[in-house]
Coordinates of C-alpha atoms and ligand atoms in Angstrom, one line a residue:
X1 CA -198.7 -57.4 106.3
X2 CA -195.9 -55.5 104.9
X3 CA -197.3 -52.0 104.2
X4 CA -197.6 -50.7 107.5
X5 CA -196.6 -52.2 111.2
X6 CA -198.0 -50.7 114.5
X7 CA -195.8 -50.7 117.6
X8 CA -197.6 -50.4 121.2
X9 CA -194.6 -51.7 123.4
X10 CA -193.7 -48.0 124.7
X11 CA -197.2 -47.0 125.5
X12 CA -197.0 -48.4 128.9
X13 CA -200.1 -50.5 128.9
X14 CA -201.3 -53.7 128.5
X15 CA -204.1 -54.8 126.6
X16 CA -206.9 -56.3 128.4
X17 CA -208.9 -59.4 127.2
X18 CA -211.8 -57.3 127.4
X19 CA -210.6 -54.6 125.4
X20 CA -209.5 -56.8 122.8
X21 CA -212.7 -58.3 122.7
X22 CA -214.4 -54.9 122.6
X23 CA -212.2 -54.2 119.7
X24 CA -213.0 -57.2 117.8
X25 CA -216.7 -56.9 118.1
X26 CA -216.6 -53.5 117.0
X27 CA -214.6 -54.5 113.9
X28 CA -217.4 -57.2 113.5
X29 CA -220.3 -54.5 113.6
X30 CA -218.3 -52.5 110.4
X31 CA -218.8 -55.8 108.9
X32 CA -222.2 -56.7 109.9
X33 CA -223.6 -53.1 109.8
X34 CA -225.6 -53.8 113.4
X35 CA -223.9 -50.6 114.8
X36 CA -224.9 -47.0 115.3
X37 CA -224.4 -45.0 111.7
X38 CA -224.9 -48.3 109.8
X39 CA -226.1 -46.2 106.8
X40 CA -222.7 -44.6 106.4
X41 CA -220.4 -48.0 106.2
X42 CA -219.8 -47.7 102.4
X43 CA -216.0 -47.0 103.2
X44 CA -215.4 -50.4 104.8
X45 CA -215.3 -52.4 101.5
X46 CA -214.7 -49.0 99.4
X47 CA -210.9 -50.1 98.2
X48 CA -212.0 -53.8 97.1
X49 CA -215.0 -52.4 95.3
X50 CA -213.5 -49.8 93.1
X51 CA -213.7 -51.1 89.5
X52 CA -211.0 -50.7 86.5
X53 CA -213.9 -48.9 85.1
X54 CA -214.1 -46.5 88.2
X55 CA -210.4 -45.5 87.7
X56 CA -210.3 -45.5 83.7
X57 CA -213.3 -42.6 84.3
X58 CA -211.5 -40.8 86.6
X59 CA -208.2 -41.0 84.9
X60 CA -210.1 -39.8 81.8
X61 CA -211.7 -36.7 83.2
X62 CA -208.2 -35.7 84.6
X63 CA -206.0 -36.3 81.7
X64 CA -209.1 -33.7 80.2
X65 CA -208.4 -31.3 83.0
X66 CA -204.8 -31.6 82.4
X67 CA -204.7 -31.2 79.2
X68 CA -206.8 -27.7 79.2
X69 CA -204.9 -26.0 82.4
X70 CA -201.5 -25.5 83.9
X71 CA -203.7 -24.9 87.0
X72 CA -206.6 -26.8 88.3
X73 CA -208.4 -24.9 91.4
X74 CA -210.3 -27.9 93.8
X75 CA -212.7 -26.4 95.8
X76 CA -214.3 -28.0 98.9
X77 CA -214.1 -28.0 102.7
X78 CA -213.7 -30.7 105.4
X79 CA -214.0 -34.4 104.1
X80 CA -214.5 -33.0 100.6
X81 CA -210.9 -31.5 100.8
X82 CA -208.5 -33.0 103.6
X83 CA -207.9 -36.2 102.1
X84 CA -206.7 -34.8 98.7
X85 CA -204.8 -31.9 100.5
X86 CA -203.2 -34.7 102.4
X87 CA -202.1 -37.5 100.0
X88 CA -200.9 -34.2 97.5
X89 CA -198.7 -32.8 100.2
X90 CA -197.4 -36.4 100.7
X91 CA -196.5 -37.0 97.7
X92 CA -195.1 -34.0 96.4
X93 CA -192.0 -32.5 96.0
X94 CA -192.5 -29.3 98.6
X95 CA -190.4 -27.3 96.2
X96 CA -192.4 -28.3 93.0
X97 CA -193.0 -24.8 92.2
X98 CA -189.6 -23.6 91.9
X99 CA -189.1 -26.2 89.0
X100 CA -188.8 -24.7 85.7
X101 CA -190.7 -27.5 84.2
X102 CA -194.1 -28.7 85.8
X103 CA -194.8 -32.3 84.7
X104 CA -198.5 -31.8 86.2
X105 CA -200.7 -28.9 86.4
X106 CA -200.4 -27.3 89.6
X107 CA -203.5 -28.4 92.3
X108 CA -204.7 -25.5 94.4
X109 CA -207.6 -25.6 96.9
X110 CA -210.4 -23.0 97.6
X111 CA -213.7 -23.2 99.4
X112 CA -211.9 -24.4 102.5
X113 CA -211.9 -20.9 104.4
X114 CA -214.1 -17.7 103.9
X115 CA -211.0 -15.2 103.5
X116 CA -211.6 -12.6 101.1
X117 CA -207.9 -11.9 100.8
X118 CA -207.4 -15.9 100.2
X119 CA -209.8 -15.8 97.4
X120 CA -208.5 -12.1 95.9
X121 CA -205.0 -13.7 95.9
X122 CA -206.1 -16.9 94.1
X123 CA -208.3 -15.1 91.6
X124 CA -204.9 -12.9 91.0
X125 CA -202.8 -15.7 90.3
X126 CA -205.1 -17.6 88.0
X127 CA -205.1 -14.5 85.7
X128 CA -201.6 -16.0 84.8
X129 CA -202.7 -19.1 84.3
X130 CA -204.8 -21.4 82.0
X131 CA -207.3 -22.9 84.6
X132 CA -209.6 -25.8 84.9
X133 CA -211.8 -26.3 88.3
X134 CA -212.6 -29.6 90.5
X135 CA -215.7 -28.4 92.5
X136 CA -216.5 -30.9 95.3
X137 CA -219.8 -31.1 97.6
X138 CA -221.4 -34.0 99.0
X139 CA -224.5 -32.0 100.2
X140 CA -224.0 -29.8 97.4
X141 CA -225.1 -27.0 99.9
X142 CA -222.0 -26.1 101.7
X143 CA -221.7 -22.3 101.9
X144 CA -217.6 -21.8 101.8
X145 CA -217.4 -23.9 98.4
X146 CA -220.5 -22.7 97.2
X147 CA -219.0 -19.0 97.4
X148 CA -215.9 -20.3 96.0
X149 CA -217.2 -21.7 93.2
X150 CA -219.7 -18.9 92.4
X151 CA -216.5 -16.9 91.9
X152 CA -214.3 -19.2 90.3
X153 CA -217.1 -20.0 87.8
X154 CA -217.8 -16.7 86.8
X155 CA -213.8 -16.1 86.1
X156 CA -214.0 -19.0 83.9
X157 CA -217.1 -17.9 82.0
X158 CA -216.0 -14.4 81.5
X159 CA -212.5 -15.6 80.3
X160 CA -213.5 -18.6 78.4
X161 CA -217.5 -18.4 77.3
X162 CA -220.2 -20.3 79.0
X163 CA -219.4 -23.4 76.9
X164 CA -215.9 -23.8 77.2
X165 CA -216.4 -23.0 81.1
X166 CA -218.6 -26.1 81.2
X167 CA -215.6 -28.2 79.4
X168 CA -213.1 -27.2 82.2
X169 CA -215.5 -27.9 85.0
X170 CA -215.8 -31.3 86.9
X171 CA -218.5 -31.5 89.7
X172 CA -218.2 -34.2 92.5
X173 CA -221.4 -34.5 94.7
X174 CA -224.3 -35.9 95.2
X175 CA -226.4 -38.7 92.9
X176 CA -229.4 -36.4 92.7
X177 CA -229.7 -33.9 95.8
X178 CA -228.3 -30.6 96.3
X179 CA -227.6 -27.3 94.8
X180 CA -224.4 -28.4 93.1
X181 CA -225.9 -31.5 91.9
X182 CA -228.7 -29.1 90.0
X183 CA -226.2 -26.7 89.1
X184 CA -224.1 -29.3 87.7
X185 CA -227.0 -30.9 85.3
X186 CA -228.3 -27.3 84.3
X187 CA -224.7 -26.7 82.9
X188 CA -223.9 -29.9 81.6
X189 CA -220.8 -30.3 83.9
X190 CA -219.0 -33.9 83.8
X191 CA -220.3 -35.3 87.1
X192 CA -219.0 -37.8 89.8
X193 CA -220.8 -39.3 92.3
X194 CA -220.0 -39.2 96.4
X195 CA -222.0 -42.3 97.4
X196 CA -224.6 -42.3 99.8
X197 CA -223.5 -44.0 102.4
X198 CA -220.0 -42.6 102.2
X199 CA -219.3 -39.5 104.8
X200 CA -217.2 -36.8 103.8
X201 CA -214.3 -37.9 106.3
X202 CA -214.3 -41.2 105.0
X203 CA -214.6 -40.1 101.4
X204 CA -210.9 -39.8 100.1
X205 CA -210.9 -43.0 98.4
X206 CA -214.0 -41.9 96.3
X207 CA -213.6 -39.2 93.4
X208 CA -213.6 -36.5 96.1
X209 CA -210.0 -37.9 96.9
X210 CA -208.8 -39.6 93.6
X211 CA -210.2 -37.2 91.0
X212 CA -207.8 -34.2 92.3
X213 CA -205.2 -36.7 93.1
X214 CA -205.2 -38.1 89.3
X215 CA -205.1 -34.7 88.0
X216 CA -201.7 -33.8 90.1
X217 CA -200.4 -36.9 88.9
X218 CA -200.5 -39.2 91.9
X219 CA -200.9 -42.9 90.9
X220 CA -204.2 -43.5 92.3
X221 CA -204.1 -47.2 91.0
X222 CA -201.4 -47.7 93.8
X223 CA -202.7 -45.3 96.5
X224 CA -206.0 -48.0 96.2
X225 CA -203.9 -51.1 96.0
X226 CA -202.3 -49.8 99.3
X227 CA -205.5 -49.3 101.0
X228 CA -207.2 -52.5 99.4
X229 CA -204.4 -54.2 101.2
X230 CA -204.8 -52.7 104.1
X231 CA -209.1 -53.4 104.1
X232 CA -207.8 -57.1 103.5
X233 CA -205.5 -57.0 106.9
X234 CA -208.1 -55.6 109.0
X235 CA -211.0 -57.6 108.0
X236 CA -212.8 -59.4 110.8
X237 CA -211.0 -62.5 110.2
X238 CA -207.6 -61.3 111.1
X239 CA -206.7 -62.4 114.7
X240 CA -206.5 -59.3 117.2
X241 CA -203.0 -59.0 117.4
X242 CA -202.3 -59.4 113.5
X243 CA -205.0 -56.7 113.1
X244 CA -203.2 -53.1 113.3
X245 CA -206.4 -51.5 113.3
X246 CA -207.7 -53.2 116.0
X247 CA -204.6 -52.8 118.3
X248 CA -204.4 -49.1 117.3
X249 CA -207.9 -48.4 118.3
X250 CA -207.6 -50.8 121.6
X251 CA -204.2 -49.1 122.4
X252 CA -205.9 -45.3 122.2
X253 CA -208.9 -46.5 124.2
X254 CA -207.3 -48.3 127.1
X255 CA -204.9 -45.0 127.4
X256 CA -208.3 -42.7 127.2
X257 CA -210.0 -44.8 130.3
X258 CA -206.8 -44.3 131.7
X259 CA -207.1 -40.6 131.7
X260 CA -204.9 -39.6 128.6
X261 CA -207.6 -37.2 126.8
X262 CA -205.5 -35.9 124.3
X263 CA -203.7 -37.7 121.3
X264 CA -200.8 -35.8 119.6
X265 CA -200.2 -37.3 116.5
X266 CA -196.6 -36.5 114.9
X267 CA -194.1 -37.6 112.3
X268 CA -190.5 -36.6 111.5
X269 CA -191.6 -36.1 107.9
X270 CA -193.0 -32.9 107.3
X271 CA -194.9 -34.0 104.0
X272 CA -197.1 -35.6 106.2
X273 CA -198.3 -32.4 108.2
X274 CA -201.7 -32.6 106.3
X275 CA -202.0 -36.2 106.9
X276 CA -202.5 -35.0 110.4
X277 CA -204.7 -32.5 109.7
X278 CA -206.8 -35.1 107.6
X279 CA -206.1 -37.2 110.8
X280 CA -207.9 -35.1 112.8
X281 CA -211.1 -34.3 111.0
X282 CA -211.5 -38.1 110.9
X283 CA -211.1 -38.5 114.5
X284 CA -212.5 -35.3 115.7
X285 CA -215.8 -35.3 113.7
X286 CA -216.2 -39.4 114.6
X287 CA -215.4 -39.5 118.3
X288 CA -216.1 -36.0 119.5
X289 CA -219.7 -36.0 120.3
X290 CA -221.8 -36.7 124.1
X291 CA -219.3 -35.2 125.9
X292 CA -216.7 -38.1 125.5
X293 CA -213.9 -38.3 122.5
X294 CA -210.0 -38.3 122.5
X295 CA -208.7 -34.7 121.4
X296 CA -206.8 -35.1 118.2
X297 CA -203.9 -32.9 118.1
X298 CA -200.9 -32.5 115.9
X299 CA -197.0 -31.8 115.7
X300 CA -194.8 -32.0 112.8
X301 CA -191.2 -32.9 113.8
X302 CA -188.5 -31.9 114.5
X303 CA -189.7 -28.5 114.2
X304 CA -192.5 -28.9 117.0
X305 CA -189.8 -29.8 119.5
X306 CA -188.6 -26.3 119.5
X307 CA -192.1 -25.2 120.2
X308 CA -194.5 -27.8 121.6
X309 CA -191.9 -30.0 123.1
X310 CA -191.8 -28.2 126.5
X311 CA -195.2 -28.9 127.2
X312 CA -195.3 -32.5 125.8
X313 CA -192.3 -33.7 127.9
X314 CA -193.6 -31.4 131.7
X315 CA -197.1 -30.2 130.9
X316 CA -200.4 -31.9 132.1
X317 CA -200.0 -35.5 132.1
X318 CA -203.0 -36.2 129.9
X319 CA -201.3 -36.7 126.6
X320 CA -200.1 -39.6 124.9
X321 CA -198.7 -39.5 121.4
X322 CA -198.5 -41.5 118.2
X323 CA -195.7 -41.0 115.8
X324 CA -196.0 -42.2 112.3
X325 CA -192.7 -43.4 111.4
X326 CA -191.2 -43.8 107.6
X327 CA -188.5 -46.6 107.5
X328 CA -187.1 -45.6 104.2
X329 CA -186.7 -41.8 102.7
X330 CA -186.9 -41.9 98.9
X331 CA -183.6 -39.8 98.6
X332 CA -179.8 -39.8 99.8
X333 CA -178.2 -37.2 101.6
X334 CA -175.1 -37.2 103.5
X335 CA -173.5 -35.1 105.8
X336 CA -169.8 -34.2 104.7
X337 CA -166.5 -33.4 107.1
X338 CA -165.4 -29.7 107.0
X339 CA -161.7 -29.3 107.9
X340 CA -162.2 -26.3 110.3
X341 CA -165.3 -28.3 112.2
X342 CA -166.3 -24.7 113.1
X343 CA -169.8 -25.8 114.0
X344 CA -168.8 -29.1 115.8
X345 CA -170.5 -31.4 113.5
X346 CA -167.6 -33.7 112.2
X347 CA -168.9 -36.3 114.6
X348 CA -171.8 -36.7 112.0
X349 CA -170.0 -36.8 108.9
X350 CA -170.6 -39.8 106.6
X351 CA -174.0 -40.0 108.1
X352 CA -177.3 -39.7 106.0
X353 CA -179.6 -37.0 107.2
X354 CA -182.0 -39.5 108.1
X355 CA -179.8 -41.2 110.6
X356 CA -180.0 -38.4 112.5
X357 CA -183.4 -38.0 112.0
X358 CA -184.4 -41.8 113.2
X359 CA -181.8 -40.9 116.2
X360 CA -183.8 -38.0 116.7
X361 CA -187.0 -40.0 116.5
X362 CA -185.7 -42.8 119.3
X363 CA -184.6 -39.9 121.7
X364 CA -187.5 -38.1 122.0
X365 CA -189.5 -41.3 122.0
X366 CA -187.6 -42.0 125.1
X367 CA -187.6 -38.9 126.7
X368 CA -191.3 -38.6 126.2
X369 CA -191.9 -41.9 127.5
X370 CA -189.8 -40.9 130.8
X371 CA -192.0 -37.6 130.8
X372 CA -195.1 -39.8 131.2
X373 CA -196.4 -39.7 127.7
X374 CA -197.2 -43.2 126.3
X375 CA -195.8 -43.6 122.7
X376 CA -197.7 -45.6 119.7
X377 CA -195.6 -46.0 116.8
X378 CA -196.7 -46.6 113.2
X379 CA -194.4 -47.3 110.9
X380 CA -194.9 -47.0 107.0
X381 CA -192.1 -48.4 104.8
X382 CA -191.8 -45.4 102.7
X383 CA -194.3 -41.8 101.7
X384 CA -195.5 -43.5 98.5
X385 CA -198.8 -43.9 97.0
X386 CA -199.2 -47.4 98.0
X387 CA -197.9 -47.1 101.6
X388 CA -200.1 -43.9 102.0
X389 CA -203.1 -45.7 100.7
X390 CA -202.7 -48.3 103.4
X391 CA -202.2 -45.5 106.0
X392 CA -205.5 -44.0 105.2
X393 CA -207.5 -46.9 105.2
X394 CA -205.8 -48.0 108.5
X395 CA -206.8 -44.8 110.0
X396 CA -210.2 -45.1 109.0
X397 CA -210.7 -48.7 109.6
X398 CA -209.3 -47.7 113.4
X399 CA -211.6 -44.7 113.7
X400 CA -214.8 -46.9 113.2
X401 CA -213.7 -49.4 115.4
X402 CA -212.4 -46.7 118.3
X403 CA -215.7 -45.2 118.0
X404 CA -218.1 -48.3 118.6
X405 CA -215.4 -49.1 121.5
X406 CA -216.2 -45.2 122.6
X407 CA -219.9 -46.1 122.4
X408 CA -220.6 -43.1 119.9
X409 CA -221.9 -43.4 116.7
X410 CA -218.6 -42.5 114.5
X411 CA -220.6 -41.6 111.1
X412 CA -222.5 -38.7 112.5
X413 CA -221.5 -35.1 113.1
X414 CA -224.5 -33.2 114.8
X415 CA -222.0 -30.8 116.3
X416 CA -221.5 -29.3 113.2
X417 CA -224.6 -27.5 112.5
X418 CA -224.6 -25.1 115.5
X419 CA -222.3 -22.6 114.2
X420 CA -223.9 -22.7 110.4
X421 CA -227.4 -21.7 112.3
X422 CA -225.9 -18.7 114.1
X423 CA -223.9 -17.8 110.9
X424 CA -227.3 -17.7 108.8
X425 CA -228.9 -15.9 111.2
X426 CA -226.5 -13.1 111.5
X427 CA -226.2 -12.9 107.5
X428 CA -230.3 -12.7 107.5
X429 CA -230.9 -15.7 105.1
X430 CA -234.5 -16.1 104.1
X431 CA -236.0 -18.1 106.9
X432 CA -233.9 -17.0 110.0
X433 CA -235.6 -13.9 110.5
X434 CA -236.6 -15.0 114.3
X435 CA -232.9 -16.7 114.9
X436 CA -231.7 -13.2 113.3
X437 CA -233.5 -11.0 116.0
X438 CA -232.4 -13.2 118.9
X439 CA -228.9 -13.7 118.0
X440 CA -228.5 -10.0 117.2
X441 CA -229.8 -9.3 120.8
X442 CA -227.1 -11.3 121.9
X443 CA -224.5 -9.4 120.4
Ligands
PA5_501 O1 -216.9 -35.1 107.3 C1 -218.1 -34.4 106.9 O2 -219.0 -35.0 106.5 C2 -217.5 -32.9 106.6 O3 -216.5 -32.3 107.1 C3 -218.1 -32.6 105.2 O4 -216.9 -33.3 104.7 C4 -217.9 -30.9 104.8 O5 -218.8 -30.3 106.2 C5 -218.2 -30.7 103.7 O6 -219.0 -31.2 103.1 P1 -220.0 -31.1 101.8 O7 -219.1 -32.4 101.2 O8 -221.4 -31.6 102.0 O9 -219.8 -29.7 101.1

């Protein structure tokens, strides 16, 4: 497996035969469909089942949106947002908006919050651009994206007229159910389907992730190819020691059972910051239930060594960390010698920035291990679409295995409903009259 390597040699653990067997059994459940939540296993063979026709349809819809707009607003939340955001940030030049020439439309996100000021700023900025929209909701009833879409739809219709607005909107939603599906049918929006058996947080390789990424110019074929390679590398026929997802799942459960309740995912490449966010949702929603689960946290390094570094080094010893290590940067920048050497940095002259970054990574790893923080290392060759596709599938597969080892249903999320009931009661939604009275009495 060239795409990704896992190293647990600095975790301070031995994986027991029992834990290895539990990981292999958990992985087999993902294939056999005999485990909990088995109606949501569509993601397991998703990479290998995406067809040429699927990719062409996505690319054609993306090309149409690109041809019509220089700003594409992607509306969605949770699993209908984080995958696209994570890959887009990973693959993009962080200073892309400063370039005078733009090779692809700017993709921005909405519906991932209910901030009035955020929406106001977006609508204001949108006035200066030609705009298209992708609205993504599996249930088609999620409040945050529904509010954002109502506003964007009204703005597009008032600017372009109803018919042209419908040419500029694509919906990604359930095959048959939900308010968004009804709306898309009534308004005649082109629609992509989120398969019934793929839950939101596992949906990045469906049109949920692939359409916005294709709009942004990401090579979705390479992304899928990387994921497909990882699907093969983590299948049930693969021996435990050669399956990075099984090793990762076994290692994190071994650490959890030894009292390490918090996992910090970090990277020394700031472009991967939203991969952390995507991972937090994936693992938090999949494992945090029944009073169990590793709390997923994240850091971006070296920046967070100057904020969270103290805690990681010397705080409560309930942490372990997983570092996504990138073997090769895409570009070369060297530090030059300076005659005066006033900053004392001439000892670095001639070195690449990445050599300094690597020494920071290795130095921090040993310091944290010495401080009682076990370290897992996931190495990818580079930040490119192929490697990122493999990384996403690796984390998904490991999450399914890990959740089954933990003994939970990794594919449901009953806890996310609790706040919605309160919010609807406070907003006096019809049907919530009793709940409204009860909750107002508690305020
Ligand atoms: O993982 C999940 O299932 C959730 O995070 C959902 O993706 C999120 O709540 C958005 O749901 P929907 O796509 O139905 O609007």
